[in-house]
Amino acid sequence: MKKGVIVGIFLLVLGVAAFSLWFTTKPAEGNRDSFVASHSPVLGVINAPVTIVEFFDPACEACAAMSPYVKETLATHPEGVRLVLRYAPFHGDVSVEAIEILEAAREQRLFERVLTAFFRNHPSWAGHGFSPEKGKATLWKIALASGLNEQRARAYIAGNKTKKVIAEDLKQIKELNIQGTPTFYVNGKKLIDLGPEQLDQMVSAALKESK
């Protein structure tokens, strides 16, 4: 057999093997339910054809900055897009406290209101000059001003349900090797270049594909 033919066959086999490895290890792209957990907060229509999964940290400045644009996307496509939120407490104790309060707020049907208030008042509790204790105290003030029942909320947090939610999300974060927040997936495909325009383009493309 000629050398050129042998090389050609080798490259073909190598290519098939590489494709097989990629196919078996790549994320489930194009699946609206990829990275969606049953415990996750959902904003928007449950059966929307396009799902944005956002791994976020309430204490993350970039998450707060992106929040209005994500809300705008949901408002622009009320029947077409839903947002699934996953927790990534990368900023330590103050992040965990914020998440636990948010979960308690969700139990009282106040999740979105409290989250919006946290982001709107972000500099007052998540700035670099704040101690974790001061940040936590401010979080509670913001949540209570948003209508949260403190006694009920603290009892809910004491039940450790929130810790289980955080643990599950951290497990997924490790599996996906997520290094920062916010990290977005649109129908299972990761948003590589973070920005409002890039997110909008990806959502628009997913909506077209869903028709």
Coordinates of C-alpha atoms in Angstrom, one line a residue:
M1 CA 0.0 0.0 0.0
K2 CA 1.3 3.4 -0.9
K3 CA 2.6 5.7 1.8
G4 CA 0.1 8.5 0.8
V5 CA -2.8 6.1 1.1
I6 CA -1.7 4.9 4.5
V7 CA -1.4 8.5 5.8
G8 CA -4.8 9.3 4.4
I9 CA -6.4 6.3 6.2
F10 CA -4.7 7.3 9.4
L11 CA -5.9 10.8 9.3
L12 CA -9.4 9.6 8.5
V13 CA -9.4 7.2 11.5
L14 CA -8.0 10.0 13.7
G15 CA -10.7 12.4 12.6
V16 CA -13.5 9.9 13.3
A17 CA -12.0 9.2 16.8
A18 CA -11.8 12.9 17.5
F19 CA -15.4 13.5 16.4
S20 CA -16.5 10.5 18.5
L21 CA -14.8 11.9 21.6
W22 CA -16.2 15.4 21.0
F23 CA -19.7 14.1 20.5
T24 CA -19.7 12.0 23.7
T25 CA -18.3 14.7 25.9
K26 CA -19.8 18.0 24.6
P27 CA -22.6 19.7 26.5
A28 CA -26.2 19.0 25.4
E29 CA -26.3 22.1 23.2
G30 CA -29.6 23.1 21.7
N31 CA -31.6 21.6 24.6
R32 CA -33.7 24.2 26.4
D33 CA -33.6 22.2 29.6
S34 CA -29.8 21.9 29.7
F35 CA -28.4 23.0 33.1
V36 CA -31.9 23.6 34.4
A37 CA -32.4 22.3 38.0
S38 CA -35.8 21.5 39.5
H39 CA -35.1 23.7 42.5
S40 CA -34.1 26.8 40.4
P41 CA -36.0 30.0 40.4
V42 CA -37.7 30.6 37.0
L43 CA -38.8 34.0 35.6
G44 CA -41.0 34.1 32.6
V45 CA -43.3 31.5 30.9
I46 CA -42.5 28.0 32.1
N47 CA -42.9 26.4 28.6
A48 CA -41.1 29.1 26.6
P49 CA -39.1 27.7 23.7
V50 CA -35.9 29.5 24.7
T51 CA -34.3 29.2 28.1
I52 CA -31.6 31.5 29.4
V53 CA -29.7 29.8 32.3
E54 CA -27.7 32.4 34.3
F55 CA -25.2 31.4 36.9
F56 CA -25.0 34.5 39.1
D57 CA -23.8 35.9 42.3
P58 CA -26.0 38.5 44.0
A59 CA -22.9 40.2 45.2
C60 CA -21.4 40.4 41.6
E61 CA -21.3 43.9 40.2
A62 CA -21.4 42.6 36.6
C63 CA -24.5 40.5 37.4
A64 CA -26.2 43.7 38.8
A65 CA -25.2 45.6 35.6
M66 CA -26.6 42.9 33.3
S67 CA -29.8 42.4 35.2
P68 CA -31.8 45.3 33.4
Y69 CA -30.8 43.9 30.0
V70 CA -31.9 40.4 30.9
K71 CA -35.2 41.8 32.2
E72 CA -35.6 43.7 28.9
T73 CA -35.1 40.5 27.0
L74 CA -37.8 38.8 28.9
A75 CA -40.2 41.7 28.4
T76 CA -39.4 41.8 24.7
H77 CA -40.2 38.1 24.3
P78 CA -42.9 37.4 27.0
E79 CA -44.0 34.1 25.4
G80 CA -40.7 33.1 23.9
V81 CA -38.0 33.3 26.7
R82 CA -37.7 32.2 30.3
L83 CA -34.9 32.8 32.7
V84 CA -33.6 30.1 35.0
L85 CA -31.3 31.3 37.8
R86 CA -28.5 29.2 39.3
Y87 CA -26.5 30.4 42.3
A88 CA -22.8 31.0 42.3
P89 CA -21.7 32.4 45.7
F90 CA -18.2 33.4 44.6
H91 CA -18.0 36.4 47.1
G92 CA -18.1 34.3 50.3
D93 CA -20.4 34.8 53.3
V94 CA -22.2 37.9 52.0
S95 CA -23.2 36.0 48.8
V96 CA -24.5 33.1 50.8
E97 CA -26.5 35.4 53.0
A98 CA -28.0 37.1 49.9
I99 CA -28.9 33.7 48.4
E100 CA -30.5 32.4 51.6
I101 CA -32.6 35.6 51.9
L102 CA -33.6 35.3 48.2
E103 CA -34.7 31.7 48.8
A104 CA -36.7 32.7 51.8
A105 CA -38.2 35.5 49.7
R106 CA -39.1 33.0 47.0
E107 CA -41.0 31.0 49.7
Q108 CA -43.0 34.2 50.4
R109 CA -43.5 34.9 46.6
L110 CA -41.2 37.9 46.8
F111 CA -38.2 36.6 45.0
E112 CA -38.1 38.9 42.0
R113 CA -39.0 42.0 44.1
V114 CA -36.2 41.3 46.6
L115 CA -33.7 40.4 43.9
T116 CA -34.4 43.7 42.1
A117 CA -34.0 45.6 45.3
F118 CA -30.6 43.8 46.0
F119 CA -29.3 44.8 42.6
R120 CA -30.7 48.3 42.7
N121 CA -29.0 48.9 46.1
H122 CA -25.9 46.9 45.2
P123 CA -23.3 49.6 46.2
S124 CA -24.8 49.8 49.7
W125 CA -24.0 46.2 50.6
A126 CA -21.6 44.7 48.1
G127 CA -18.9 47.3 47.8
H128 CA -15.3 46.4 48.4
G129 CA -15.1 48.6 51.5
F130 CA -17.9 46.8 53.4
S131 CA -17.3 44.1 56.0
P132 CA -19.4 40.9 55.5
E133 CA -21.3 41.6 58.7
K134 CA -22.3 45.1 57.5
G135 CA -23.2 43.8 54.1
K136 CA -25.4 41.1 55.7
A137 CA -27.2 43.6 57.9
T138 CA -27.9 45.8 55.0
L139 CA -29.3 42.9 53.0
W140 CA -31.8 42.2 55.6
K141 CA -32.8 45.9 55.8
I142 CA -33.3 45.9 52.0
A143 CA -35.3 42.7 52.1
L144 CA -37.6 43.8 54.9
A145 CA -38.2 47.1 53.2
S146 CA -39.4 45.0 50.2
G147 CA -42.0 43.3 52.3
L148 CA -40.2 40.2 53.6
N149 CA -41.5 38.7 56.8
E150 CA -38.3 38.4 58.9
Q151 CA -39.5 35.8 61.4
R152 CA -40.8 33.5 58.7
A153 CA -37.7 34.1 56.6
R154 CA -35.2 33.2 59.3
A155 CA -37.2 30.1 60.2
Y156 CA -37.1 29.0 56.6
I157 CA -33.3 29.6 56.3
A158 CA -32.8 27.7 59.6
G159 CA -34.4 24.6 58.0
N160 CA -31.3 24.2 55.7
K161 CA -33.3 24.0 52.5
T162 CA -31.3 26.9 51.1
K163 CA -28.0 25.2 51.8
K164 CA -29.0 22.2 49.8
V165 CA -29.9 24.4 46.9
I166 CA -26.5 26.1 47.0
A167 CA -24.7 22.8 47.3
E168 CA -26.5 21.5 44.1
D169 CA -25.7 24.6 42.2
L170 CA -22.0 24.5 43.3
K171 CA -21.8 20.9 42.1
Q172 CA -23.0 22.0 38.6
I173 CA -20.6 24.9 38.6
K174 CA -17.7 22.5 39.3
E175 CA -18.9 20.2 36.5
L176 CA -19.1 23.0 34.0
N177 CA -15.8 24.6 35.3
I178 CA -17.5 28.0 35.6
Q179 CA -14.9 30.5 36.7
G180 CA -16.9 33.8 36.9
T181 CA -20.3 35.4 37.0
P182 CA -22.5 36.0 35.3
T183 CA -22.3 33.0 33.0
F184 CA -25.1 32.5 30.6
Y185 CA -26.4 29.5 28.6
V186 CA -29.1 29.9 25.9
N187 CA -30.8 26.6 25.2
G188 CA -27.6 24.8 26.4
K189 CA -25.2 26.9 24.4
K190 CA -22.7 29.1 26.4
L191 CA -22.5 32.8 25.8
I192 CA -18.8 33.3 25.1
D193 CA -18.6 37.1 24.8
L194 CA -20.5 38.7 27.7
G195 CA -22.6 41.7 26.9
P196 CA -26.2 42.8 26.3
E197 CA -25.9 42.9 22.5
Q198 CA -24.3 39.4 22.4
L199 CA -27.0 38.0 24.7
D200 CA -29.7 39.5 22.6
Q201 CA -28.2 38.1 19.4
M202 CA -27.9 34.6 20.9
V203 CA -31.5 34.7 22.1
S204 CA -32.8 36.0 18.7
A205 CA -31.0 33.1 17.0
A206 CA -32.4 30.6 19.4
L207 CA -35.9 31.9 18.8
K208 CA -35.5 31.6 15.1
E209 CA -34.3 28.0 15.5
S210 CA -37.3 27.1 17.7
K211 CA -39.8 28.1 15.0

